[in-house]
PDB file of C-alpha atoms and ligand atoms in Angstrom:
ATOM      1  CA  UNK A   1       0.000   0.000   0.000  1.00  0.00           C
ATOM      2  CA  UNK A   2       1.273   3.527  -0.672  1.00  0.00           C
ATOM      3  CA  UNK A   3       0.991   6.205   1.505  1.00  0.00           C
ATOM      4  CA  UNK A   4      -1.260   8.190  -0.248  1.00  0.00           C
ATOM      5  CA  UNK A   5      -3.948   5.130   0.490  1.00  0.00           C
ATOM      6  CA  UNK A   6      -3.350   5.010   3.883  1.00  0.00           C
ATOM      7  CA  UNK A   7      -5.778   6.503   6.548  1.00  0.00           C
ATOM      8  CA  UNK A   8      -3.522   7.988   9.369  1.00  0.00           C
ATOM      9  CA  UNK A   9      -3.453   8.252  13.007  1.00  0.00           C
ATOM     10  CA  UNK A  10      -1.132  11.031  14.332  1.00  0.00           C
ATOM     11  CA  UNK A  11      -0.609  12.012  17.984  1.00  0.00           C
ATOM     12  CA  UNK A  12       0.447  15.013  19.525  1.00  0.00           C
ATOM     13  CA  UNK A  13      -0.376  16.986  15.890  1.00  0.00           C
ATOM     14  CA  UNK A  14      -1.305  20.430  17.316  1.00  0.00           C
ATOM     15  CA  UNK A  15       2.340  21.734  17.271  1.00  0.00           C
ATOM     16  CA  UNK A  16       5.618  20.717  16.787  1.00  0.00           C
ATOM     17  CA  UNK A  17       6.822  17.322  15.055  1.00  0.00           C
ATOM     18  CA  UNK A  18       3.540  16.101  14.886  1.00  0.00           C
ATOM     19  CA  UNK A  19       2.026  19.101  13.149  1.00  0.00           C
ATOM     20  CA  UNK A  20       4.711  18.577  10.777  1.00  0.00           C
ATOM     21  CA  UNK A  21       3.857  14.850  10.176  1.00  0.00           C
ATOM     22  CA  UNK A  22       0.385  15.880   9.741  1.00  0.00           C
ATOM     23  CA  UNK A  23       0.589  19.089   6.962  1.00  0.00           C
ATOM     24  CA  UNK A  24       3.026  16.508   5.034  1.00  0.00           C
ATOM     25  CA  UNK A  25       0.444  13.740   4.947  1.00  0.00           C
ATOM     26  CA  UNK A  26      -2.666  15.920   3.756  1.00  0.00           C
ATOM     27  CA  UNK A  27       0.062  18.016   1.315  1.00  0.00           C
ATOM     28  CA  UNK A  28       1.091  14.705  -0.097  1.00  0.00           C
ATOM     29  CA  UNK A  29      -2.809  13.969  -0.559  1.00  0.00           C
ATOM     30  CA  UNK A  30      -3.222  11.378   1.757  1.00  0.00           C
ATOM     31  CA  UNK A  31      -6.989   9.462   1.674  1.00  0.00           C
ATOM     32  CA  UNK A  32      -7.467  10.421   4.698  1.00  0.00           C
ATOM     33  CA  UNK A  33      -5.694  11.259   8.867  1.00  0.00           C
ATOM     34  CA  UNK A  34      -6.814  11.576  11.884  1.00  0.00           C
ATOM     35  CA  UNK A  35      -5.269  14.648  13.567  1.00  0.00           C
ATOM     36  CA  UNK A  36      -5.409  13.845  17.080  1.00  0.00           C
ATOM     37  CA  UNK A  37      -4.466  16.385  20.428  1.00  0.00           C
ATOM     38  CA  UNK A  38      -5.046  17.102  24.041  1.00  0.00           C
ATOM     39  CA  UNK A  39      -6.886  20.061  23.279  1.00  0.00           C
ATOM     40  CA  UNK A  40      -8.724  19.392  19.949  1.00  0.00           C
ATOM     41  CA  UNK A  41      -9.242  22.824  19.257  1.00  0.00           C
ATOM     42  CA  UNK A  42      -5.894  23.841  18.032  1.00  0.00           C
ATOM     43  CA  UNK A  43      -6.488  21.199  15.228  1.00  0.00           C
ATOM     44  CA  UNK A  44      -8.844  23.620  13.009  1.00  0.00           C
ATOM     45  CA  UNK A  45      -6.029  24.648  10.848  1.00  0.00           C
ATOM     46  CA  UNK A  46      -5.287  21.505   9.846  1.00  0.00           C
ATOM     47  CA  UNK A  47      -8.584  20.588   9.532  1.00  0.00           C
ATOM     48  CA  UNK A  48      -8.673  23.831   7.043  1.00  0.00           C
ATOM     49  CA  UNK A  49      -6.667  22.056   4.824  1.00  0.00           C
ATOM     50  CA  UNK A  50      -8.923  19.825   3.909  1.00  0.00           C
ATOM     51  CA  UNK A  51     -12.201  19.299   5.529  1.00  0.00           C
ATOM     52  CA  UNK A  52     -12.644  15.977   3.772  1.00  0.00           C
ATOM     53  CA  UNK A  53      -9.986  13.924   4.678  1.00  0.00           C
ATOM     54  CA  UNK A  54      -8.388  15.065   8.057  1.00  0.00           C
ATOM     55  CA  UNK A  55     -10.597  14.313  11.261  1.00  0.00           C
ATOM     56  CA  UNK A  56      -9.338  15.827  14.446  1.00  0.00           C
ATOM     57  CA  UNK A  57     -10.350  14.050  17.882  1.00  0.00           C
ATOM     58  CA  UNK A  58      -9.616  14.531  21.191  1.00  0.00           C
ATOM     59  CA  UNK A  59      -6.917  12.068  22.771  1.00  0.00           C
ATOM     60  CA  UNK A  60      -4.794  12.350  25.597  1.00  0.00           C
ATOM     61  CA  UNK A  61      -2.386   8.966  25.415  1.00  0.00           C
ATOM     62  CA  UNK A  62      -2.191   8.615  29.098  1.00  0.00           C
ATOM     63  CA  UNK A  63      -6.162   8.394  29.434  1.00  0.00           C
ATOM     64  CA  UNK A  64      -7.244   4.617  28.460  1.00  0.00           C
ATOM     65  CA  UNK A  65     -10.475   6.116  28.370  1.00  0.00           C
ATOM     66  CA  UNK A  66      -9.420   8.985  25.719  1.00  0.00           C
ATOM     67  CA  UNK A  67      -7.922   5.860  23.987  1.00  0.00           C
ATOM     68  CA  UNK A  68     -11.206   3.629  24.034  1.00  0.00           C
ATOM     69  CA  UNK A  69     -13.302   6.717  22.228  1.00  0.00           C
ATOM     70  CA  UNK A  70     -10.649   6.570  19.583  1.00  0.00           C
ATOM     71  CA  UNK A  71     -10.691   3.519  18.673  1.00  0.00           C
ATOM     72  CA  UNK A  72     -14.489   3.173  18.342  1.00  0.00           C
ATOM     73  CA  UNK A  73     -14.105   6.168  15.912  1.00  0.00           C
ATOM     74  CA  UNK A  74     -11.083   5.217  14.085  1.00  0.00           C
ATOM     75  CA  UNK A  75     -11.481   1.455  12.986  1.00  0.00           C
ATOM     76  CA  UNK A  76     -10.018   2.243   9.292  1.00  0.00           C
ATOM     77  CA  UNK A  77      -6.338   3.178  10.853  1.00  0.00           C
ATOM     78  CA  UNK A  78      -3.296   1.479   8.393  1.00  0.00           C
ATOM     79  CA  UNK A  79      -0.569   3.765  10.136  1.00  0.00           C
ATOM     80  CA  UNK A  80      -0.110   4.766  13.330  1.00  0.00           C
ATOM     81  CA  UNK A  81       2.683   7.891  14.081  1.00  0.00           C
ATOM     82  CA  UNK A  82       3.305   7.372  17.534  1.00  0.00           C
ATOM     83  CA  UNK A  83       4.617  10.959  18.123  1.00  0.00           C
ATOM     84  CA  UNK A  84       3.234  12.567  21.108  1.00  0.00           C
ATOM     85  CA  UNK A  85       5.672  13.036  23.957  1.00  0.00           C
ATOM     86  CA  UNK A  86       6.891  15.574  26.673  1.00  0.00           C
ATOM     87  CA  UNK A  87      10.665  16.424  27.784  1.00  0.00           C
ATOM     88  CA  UNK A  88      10.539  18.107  31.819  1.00  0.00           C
ATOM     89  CA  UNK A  89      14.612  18.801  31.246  1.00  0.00           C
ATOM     90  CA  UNK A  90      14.988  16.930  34.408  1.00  0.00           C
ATOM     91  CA  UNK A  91      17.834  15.422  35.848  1.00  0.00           C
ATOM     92  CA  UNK A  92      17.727  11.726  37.599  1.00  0.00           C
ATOM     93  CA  UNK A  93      18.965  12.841  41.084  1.00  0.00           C
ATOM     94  CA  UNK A  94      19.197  16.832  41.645  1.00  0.00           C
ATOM     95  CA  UNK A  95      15.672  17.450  41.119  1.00  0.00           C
ATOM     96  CA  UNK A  96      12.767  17.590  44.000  1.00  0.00           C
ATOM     97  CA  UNK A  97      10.602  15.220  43.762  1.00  0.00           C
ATOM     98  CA  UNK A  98      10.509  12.066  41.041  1.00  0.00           C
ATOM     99  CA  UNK A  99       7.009  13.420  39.790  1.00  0.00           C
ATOM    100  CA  UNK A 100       8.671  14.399  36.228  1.00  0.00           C
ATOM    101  CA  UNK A 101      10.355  11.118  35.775  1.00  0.00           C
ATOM    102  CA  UNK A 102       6.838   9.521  36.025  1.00  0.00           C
ATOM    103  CA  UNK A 103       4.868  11.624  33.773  1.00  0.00           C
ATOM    104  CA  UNK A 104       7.682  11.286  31.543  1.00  0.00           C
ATOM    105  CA  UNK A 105       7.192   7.377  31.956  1.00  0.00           C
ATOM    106  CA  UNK A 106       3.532   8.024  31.257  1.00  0.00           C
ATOM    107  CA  UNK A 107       3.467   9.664  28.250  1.00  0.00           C
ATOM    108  CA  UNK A 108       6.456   8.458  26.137  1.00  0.00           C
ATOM    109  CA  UNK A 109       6.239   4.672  27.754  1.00  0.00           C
ATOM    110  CA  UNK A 110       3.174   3.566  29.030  1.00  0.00           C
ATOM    111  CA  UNK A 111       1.158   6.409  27.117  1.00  0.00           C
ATOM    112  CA  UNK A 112       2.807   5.064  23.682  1.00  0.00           C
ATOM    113  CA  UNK A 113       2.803   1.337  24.617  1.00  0.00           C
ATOM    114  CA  UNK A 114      -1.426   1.830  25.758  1.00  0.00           C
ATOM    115  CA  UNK A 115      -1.204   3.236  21.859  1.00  0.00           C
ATOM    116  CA  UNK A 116       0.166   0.555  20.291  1.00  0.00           C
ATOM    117  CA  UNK A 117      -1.611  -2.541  22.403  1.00  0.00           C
ATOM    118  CA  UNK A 118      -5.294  -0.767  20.989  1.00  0.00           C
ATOM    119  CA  UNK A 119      -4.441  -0.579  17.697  1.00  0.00           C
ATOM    120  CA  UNK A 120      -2.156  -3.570  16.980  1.00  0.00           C
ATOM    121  CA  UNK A 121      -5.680  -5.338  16.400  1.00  0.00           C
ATOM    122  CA  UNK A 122      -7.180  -2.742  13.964  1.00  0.00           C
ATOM    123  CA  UNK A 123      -4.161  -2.607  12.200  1.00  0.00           C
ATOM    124  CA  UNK A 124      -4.397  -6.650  11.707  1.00  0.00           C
ATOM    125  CA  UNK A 125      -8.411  -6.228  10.763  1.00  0.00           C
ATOM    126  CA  UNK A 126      -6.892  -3.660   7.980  1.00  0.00           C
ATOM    127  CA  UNK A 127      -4.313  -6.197   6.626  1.00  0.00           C
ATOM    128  CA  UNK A 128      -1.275  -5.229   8.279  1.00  0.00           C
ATOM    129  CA  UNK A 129      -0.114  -1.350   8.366  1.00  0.00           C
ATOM    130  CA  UNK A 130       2.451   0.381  10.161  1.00  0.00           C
ATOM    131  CA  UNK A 131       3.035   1.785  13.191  1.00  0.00           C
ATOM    132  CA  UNK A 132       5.944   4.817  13.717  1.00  0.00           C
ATOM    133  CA  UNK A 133       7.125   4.966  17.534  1.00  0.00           C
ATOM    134  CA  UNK A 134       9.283   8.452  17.322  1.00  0.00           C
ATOM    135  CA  UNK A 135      11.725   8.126  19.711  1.00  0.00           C
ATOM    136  CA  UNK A 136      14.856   9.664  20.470  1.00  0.00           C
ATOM    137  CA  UNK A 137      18.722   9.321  19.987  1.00  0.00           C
ATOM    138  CA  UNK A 138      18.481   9.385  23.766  1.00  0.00           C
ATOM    139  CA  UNK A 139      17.380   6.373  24.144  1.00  0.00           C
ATOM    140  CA  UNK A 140      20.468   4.791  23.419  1.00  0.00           C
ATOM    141  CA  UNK A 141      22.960   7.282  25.490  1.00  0.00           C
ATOM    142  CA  UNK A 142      21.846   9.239  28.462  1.00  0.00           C
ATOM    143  CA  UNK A 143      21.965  12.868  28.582  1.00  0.00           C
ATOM    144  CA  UNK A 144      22.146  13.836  32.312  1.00  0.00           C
ATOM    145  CA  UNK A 145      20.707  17.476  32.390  1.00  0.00           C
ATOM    146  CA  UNK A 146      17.282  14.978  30.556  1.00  0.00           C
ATOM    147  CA  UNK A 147      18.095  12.028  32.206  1.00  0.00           C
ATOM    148  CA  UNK A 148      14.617  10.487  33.325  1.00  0.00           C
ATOM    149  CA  UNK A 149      13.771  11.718  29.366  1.00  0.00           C
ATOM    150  CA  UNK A 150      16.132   9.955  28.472  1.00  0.00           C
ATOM    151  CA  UNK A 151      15.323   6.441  30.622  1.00  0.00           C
ATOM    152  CA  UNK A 152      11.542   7.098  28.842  1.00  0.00           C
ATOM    153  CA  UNK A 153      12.572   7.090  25.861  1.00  0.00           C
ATOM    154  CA  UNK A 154      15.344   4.083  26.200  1.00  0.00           C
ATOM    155  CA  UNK A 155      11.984   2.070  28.267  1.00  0.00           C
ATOM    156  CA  UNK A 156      10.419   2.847  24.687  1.00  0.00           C
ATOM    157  CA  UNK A 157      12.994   2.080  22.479  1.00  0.00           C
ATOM    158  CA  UNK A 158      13.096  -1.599  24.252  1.00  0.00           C
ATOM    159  CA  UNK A 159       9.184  -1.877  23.517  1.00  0.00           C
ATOM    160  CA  UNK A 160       9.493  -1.163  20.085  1.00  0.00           C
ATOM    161  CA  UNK A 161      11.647  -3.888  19.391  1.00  0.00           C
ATOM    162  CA  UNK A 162       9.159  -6.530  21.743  1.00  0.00           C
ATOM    163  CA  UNK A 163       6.022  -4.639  19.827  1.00  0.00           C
ATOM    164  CA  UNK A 164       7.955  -5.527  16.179  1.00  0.00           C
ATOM    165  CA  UNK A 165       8.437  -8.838  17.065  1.00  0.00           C
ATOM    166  CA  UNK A 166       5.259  -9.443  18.546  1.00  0.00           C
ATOM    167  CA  UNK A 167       3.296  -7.941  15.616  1.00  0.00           C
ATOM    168  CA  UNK A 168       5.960  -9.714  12.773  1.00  0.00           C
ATOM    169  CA  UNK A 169       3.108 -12.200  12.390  1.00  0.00           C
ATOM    170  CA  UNK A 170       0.318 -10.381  11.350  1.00  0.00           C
ATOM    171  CA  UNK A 171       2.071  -8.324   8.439  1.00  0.00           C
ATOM    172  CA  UNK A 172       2.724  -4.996  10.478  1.00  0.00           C
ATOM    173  CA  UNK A 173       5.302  -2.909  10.456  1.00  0.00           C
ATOM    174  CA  UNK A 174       7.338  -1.117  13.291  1.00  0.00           C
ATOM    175  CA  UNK A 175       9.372   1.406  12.270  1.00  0.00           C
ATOM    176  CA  UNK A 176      11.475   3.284  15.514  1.00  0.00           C
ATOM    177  CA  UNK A 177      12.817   6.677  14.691  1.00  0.00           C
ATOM    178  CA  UNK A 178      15.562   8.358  16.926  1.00  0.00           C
ATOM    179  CA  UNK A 179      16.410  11.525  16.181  1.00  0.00           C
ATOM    180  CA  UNK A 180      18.605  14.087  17.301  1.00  0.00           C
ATOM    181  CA  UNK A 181      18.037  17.852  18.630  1.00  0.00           C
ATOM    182  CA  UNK A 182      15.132  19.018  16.617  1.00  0.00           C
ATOM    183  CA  UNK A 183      13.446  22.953  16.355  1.00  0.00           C
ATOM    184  CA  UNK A 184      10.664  22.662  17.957  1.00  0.00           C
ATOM    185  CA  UNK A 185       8.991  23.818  21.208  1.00  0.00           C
ATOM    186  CA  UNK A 186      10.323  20.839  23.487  1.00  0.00           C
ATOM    187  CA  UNK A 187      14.378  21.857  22.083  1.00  0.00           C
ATOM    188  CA  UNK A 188      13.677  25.336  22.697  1.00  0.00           C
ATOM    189  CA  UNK A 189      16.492  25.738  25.465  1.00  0.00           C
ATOM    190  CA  UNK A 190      19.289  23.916  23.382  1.00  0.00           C
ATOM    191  CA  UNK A 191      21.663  26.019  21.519  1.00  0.00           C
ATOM    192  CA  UNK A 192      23.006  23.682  19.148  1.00  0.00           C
ATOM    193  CA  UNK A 193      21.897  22.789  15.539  1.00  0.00           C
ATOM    194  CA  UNK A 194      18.820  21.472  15.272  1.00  0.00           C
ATOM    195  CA  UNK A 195      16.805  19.504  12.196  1.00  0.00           C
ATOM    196  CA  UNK A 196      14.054  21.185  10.851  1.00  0.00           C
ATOM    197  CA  UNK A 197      10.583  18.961  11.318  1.00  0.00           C
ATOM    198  CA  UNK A 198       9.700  18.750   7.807  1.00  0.00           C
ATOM    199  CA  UNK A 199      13.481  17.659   7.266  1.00  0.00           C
ATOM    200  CA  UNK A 200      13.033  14.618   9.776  1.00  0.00           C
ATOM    201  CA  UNK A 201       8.997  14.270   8.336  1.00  0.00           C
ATOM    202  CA  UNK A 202      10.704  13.280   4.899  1.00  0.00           C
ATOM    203  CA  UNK A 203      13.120  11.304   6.135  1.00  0.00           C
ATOM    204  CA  UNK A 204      10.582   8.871   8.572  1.00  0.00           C
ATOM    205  CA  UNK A 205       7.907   8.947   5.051  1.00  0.00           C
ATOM    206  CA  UNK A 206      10.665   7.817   3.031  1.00  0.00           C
ATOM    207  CA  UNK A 207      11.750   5.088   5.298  1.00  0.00           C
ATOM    208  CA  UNK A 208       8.195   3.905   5.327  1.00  0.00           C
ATOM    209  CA  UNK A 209       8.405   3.443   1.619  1.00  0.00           C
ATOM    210  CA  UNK A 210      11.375   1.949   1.626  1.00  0.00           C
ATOM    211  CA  UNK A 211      10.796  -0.985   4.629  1.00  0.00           C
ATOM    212  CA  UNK A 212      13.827   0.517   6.863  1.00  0.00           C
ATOM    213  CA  UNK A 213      13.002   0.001  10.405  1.00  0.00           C
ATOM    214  CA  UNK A 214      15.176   2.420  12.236  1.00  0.00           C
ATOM    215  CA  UNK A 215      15.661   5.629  11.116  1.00  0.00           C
ATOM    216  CA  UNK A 216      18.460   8.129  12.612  1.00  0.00           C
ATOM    217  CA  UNK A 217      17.125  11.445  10.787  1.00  0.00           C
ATOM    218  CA  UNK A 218      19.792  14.282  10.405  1.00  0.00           C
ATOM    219  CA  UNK A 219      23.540  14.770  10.791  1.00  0.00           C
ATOM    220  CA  UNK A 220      23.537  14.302  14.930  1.00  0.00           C
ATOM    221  CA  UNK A 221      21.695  11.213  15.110  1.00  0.00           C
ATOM    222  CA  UNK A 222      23.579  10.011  12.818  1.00  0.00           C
ATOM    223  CA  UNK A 223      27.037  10.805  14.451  1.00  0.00           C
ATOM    224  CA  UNK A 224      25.876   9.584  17.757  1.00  0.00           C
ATOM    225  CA  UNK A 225      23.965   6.420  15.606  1.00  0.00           C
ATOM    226  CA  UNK A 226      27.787   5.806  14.269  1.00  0.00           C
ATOM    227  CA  UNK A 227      30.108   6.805  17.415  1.00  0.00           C
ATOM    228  CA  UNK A 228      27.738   4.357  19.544  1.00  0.00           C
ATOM    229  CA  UNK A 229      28.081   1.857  17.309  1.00  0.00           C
ATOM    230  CA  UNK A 230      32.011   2.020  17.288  1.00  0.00           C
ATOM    231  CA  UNK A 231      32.541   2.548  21.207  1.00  0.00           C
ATOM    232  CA  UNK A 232      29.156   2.955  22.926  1.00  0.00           C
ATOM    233  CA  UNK A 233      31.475   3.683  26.543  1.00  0.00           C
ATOM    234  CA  UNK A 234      32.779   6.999  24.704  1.00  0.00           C
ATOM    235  CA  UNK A 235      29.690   8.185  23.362  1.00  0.00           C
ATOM    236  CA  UNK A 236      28.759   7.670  27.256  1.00  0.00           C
ATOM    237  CA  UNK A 237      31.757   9.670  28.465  1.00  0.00           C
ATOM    238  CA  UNK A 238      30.861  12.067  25.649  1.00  0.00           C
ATOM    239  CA  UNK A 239      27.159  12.632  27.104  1.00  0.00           C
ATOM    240  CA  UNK A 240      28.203  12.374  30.696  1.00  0.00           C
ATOM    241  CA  UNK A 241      29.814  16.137  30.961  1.00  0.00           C
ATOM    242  CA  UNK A 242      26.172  17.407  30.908  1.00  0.00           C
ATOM    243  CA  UNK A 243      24.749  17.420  34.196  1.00  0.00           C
ATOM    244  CA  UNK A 244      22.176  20.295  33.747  1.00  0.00           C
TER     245      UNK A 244
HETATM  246  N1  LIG B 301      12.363  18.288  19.670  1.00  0.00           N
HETATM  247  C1  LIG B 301      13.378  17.467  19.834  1.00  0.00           C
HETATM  248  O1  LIG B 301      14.549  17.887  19.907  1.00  0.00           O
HETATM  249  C2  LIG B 301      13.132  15.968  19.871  1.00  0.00           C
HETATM  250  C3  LIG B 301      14.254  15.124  19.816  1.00  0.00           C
HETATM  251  C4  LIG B 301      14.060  13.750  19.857  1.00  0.00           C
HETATM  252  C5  LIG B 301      12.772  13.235  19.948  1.00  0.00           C
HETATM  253  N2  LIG B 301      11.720  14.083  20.005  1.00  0.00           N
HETATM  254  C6  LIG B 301      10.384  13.490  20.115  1.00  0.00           C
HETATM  255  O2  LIG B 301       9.562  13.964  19.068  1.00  0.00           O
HETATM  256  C7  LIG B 301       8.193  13.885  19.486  1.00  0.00           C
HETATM  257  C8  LIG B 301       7.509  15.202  19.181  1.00  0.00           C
HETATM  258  O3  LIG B 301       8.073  16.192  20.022  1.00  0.00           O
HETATM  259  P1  LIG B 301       8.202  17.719  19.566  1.00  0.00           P
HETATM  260  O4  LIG B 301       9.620  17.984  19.351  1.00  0.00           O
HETATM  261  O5  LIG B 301       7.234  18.021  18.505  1.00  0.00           O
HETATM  262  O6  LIG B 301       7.795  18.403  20.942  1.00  0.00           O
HETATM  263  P2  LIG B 301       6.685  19.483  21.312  1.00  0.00           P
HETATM  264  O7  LIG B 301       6.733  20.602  20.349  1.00  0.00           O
HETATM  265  O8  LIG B 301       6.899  19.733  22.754  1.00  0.00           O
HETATM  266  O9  LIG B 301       5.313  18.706  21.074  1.00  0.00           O
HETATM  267  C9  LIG B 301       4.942  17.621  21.880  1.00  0.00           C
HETATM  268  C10 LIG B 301       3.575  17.159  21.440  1.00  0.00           C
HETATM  269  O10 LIG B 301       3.215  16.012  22.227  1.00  0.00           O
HETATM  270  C11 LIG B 301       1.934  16.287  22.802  1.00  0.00           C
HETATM  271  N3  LIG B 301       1.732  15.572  24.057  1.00  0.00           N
HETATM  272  C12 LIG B 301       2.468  15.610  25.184  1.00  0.00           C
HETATM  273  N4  LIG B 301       1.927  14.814  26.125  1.00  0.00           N
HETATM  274  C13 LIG B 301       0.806  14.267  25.566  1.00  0.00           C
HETATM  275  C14 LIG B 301      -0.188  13.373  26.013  1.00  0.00           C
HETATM  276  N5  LIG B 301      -0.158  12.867  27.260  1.00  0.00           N
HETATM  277  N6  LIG B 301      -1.162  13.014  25.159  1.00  0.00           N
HETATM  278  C15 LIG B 301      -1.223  13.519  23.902  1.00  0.00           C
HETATM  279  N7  LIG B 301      -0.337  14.399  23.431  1.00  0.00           N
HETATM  280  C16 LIG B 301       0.673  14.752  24.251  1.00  0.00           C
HETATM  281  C17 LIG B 301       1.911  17.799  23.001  1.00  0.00           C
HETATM  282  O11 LIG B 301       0.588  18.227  23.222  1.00  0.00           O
HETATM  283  P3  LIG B 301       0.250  19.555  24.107  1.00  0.00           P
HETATM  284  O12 LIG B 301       0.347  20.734  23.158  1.00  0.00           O
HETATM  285  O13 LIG B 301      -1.118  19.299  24.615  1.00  0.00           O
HETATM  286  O14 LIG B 301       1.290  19.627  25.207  1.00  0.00           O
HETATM  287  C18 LIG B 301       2.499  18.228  21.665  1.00  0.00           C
HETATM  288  O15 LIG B 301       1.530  18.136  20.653  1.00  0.00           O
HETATM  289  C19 LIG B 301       8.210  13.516  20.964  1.00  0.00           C
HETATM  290  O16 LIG B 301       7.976  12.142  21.146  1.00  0.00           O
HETATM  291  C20 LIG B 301       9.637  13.868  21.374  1.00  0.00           C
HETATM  292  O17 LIG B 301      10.087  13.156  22.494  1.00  0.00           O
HETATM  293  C21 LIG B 301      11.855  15.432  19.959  1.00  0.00           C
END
């Protein structure tokens, strides 16, 4: 199936990556998305794009019960974009209180595994599909000034593997993305380069199309993607010197 016949399911698409995801799916022409948010009233501009094909809903991906009234409205899903997630800039031990390590936990683990355990079914009634779990180059090094990010999104990195295996039998596919530092409201504080949305958009549609399961997007994923691969204990050392 192409992606221009698929009916997609993006999270978090009121700003940010998955806003990006979103105007690049109805752009391309895409049979039809479901823009989906917290607050489902920032979603009228993409709905002005094209009233026919993009739904927005309500969905919070921590509420089960958010979840449920999704899926009784969305049984024609083929791809899922896993992209909704929240950064508190926390570190592990000098911060009061372990509150932001668990919402953390909540939204980019347990929020994104609740996502993928619904669907995984419609996805098999509609022949197979795809999910996309964006994750993050931090889940394979830990970045101590974001280090209970960082554990969130390695806890989710791990399921995506287990949810790709588990679901190799009924035809889906599970593509992980990990990129780097990218400009949007959540990298705000760092000053370093960062991708541009639409930049790391292309690269996760493209690796749809071409059946690659894990995507580094842009130059610093890739350069932590290769360092880690070549001596994962220096990329560690490299990542260690910031403590907030
Ligand atoms: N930006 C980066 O440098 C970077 C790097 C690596 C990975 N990522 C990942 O890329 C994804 C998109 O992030 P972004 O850069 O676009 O950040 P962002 O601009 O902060 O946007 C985050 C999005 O996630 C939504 N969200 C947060 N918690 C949610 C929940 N419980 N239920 C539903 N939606 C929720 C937000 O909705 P509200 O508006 O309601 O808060 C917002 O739409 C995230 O998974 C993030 O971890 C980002």
């Amino acid at each position: 199936m192409t992606l221009t016949e698929s009916v997609a399911l993006v999270t978090g698409s009121n700003r940010g990556l998955g806003m990006a995801f979103a105007e690049r799916l109805i752009a391309r022409g895409i049979k039809k998305i479901y823009v989906t948010a917290r607050d489902a009233s920032l979603l009228e501009n993409l709905v002005k794009l094209n009233p026919n094909s993009v739904c927005p809903i309500t969905l919070d991906i921590t509420q089960q019960r958010h979840i449920e009234d999704v899926l009784s409205q969305a049984t024609d899903v083929t791809l899922l974009i896993n992209n909704a997630g929240c950064n508190r800039n926390a570190a592990l031990l000098g911060v009061a209180g372990i509150e932001n390590a668990r919402e953390e936990m909540e939204t980019n683990y347990f929020g994104t595994l609740s996502m993928c355990r619904a669907f995984a079914p419609v996805l098999k009634n509609n022949g197979g599909g795809t999910i996309v779990n964006i994750l993050s180059i931090l889940s394979l090094v830990n970045l101590p000034a974001s280090g209970s990010f960082s554990v969130s999104k390695a806890a989710a990195y791990s399921m995506n593997q287990g949810v790709r295996a588990e679901l190799s039998g009924q035809n889906t596919s599970v593509v992980g993305v990990m990129p780097g530092s990218i400009d949007t409201d959540m990298a705000r504080d760092f000053e370093g380069p960062k991708d541009k949305p639409v930049d790391v958009v292309d690269a996760v549609l493209q690796a749809i199309e071409d059946g690659i399961e894990d995507v580094y997007p842009g130059e610093m994923a890739q350069a932590v993607y290769q360092g880690h691969r070549q001596d994962a204990k220096a990329i560690e050392k490299e990542f260690a010197v910031f403590v907030s």
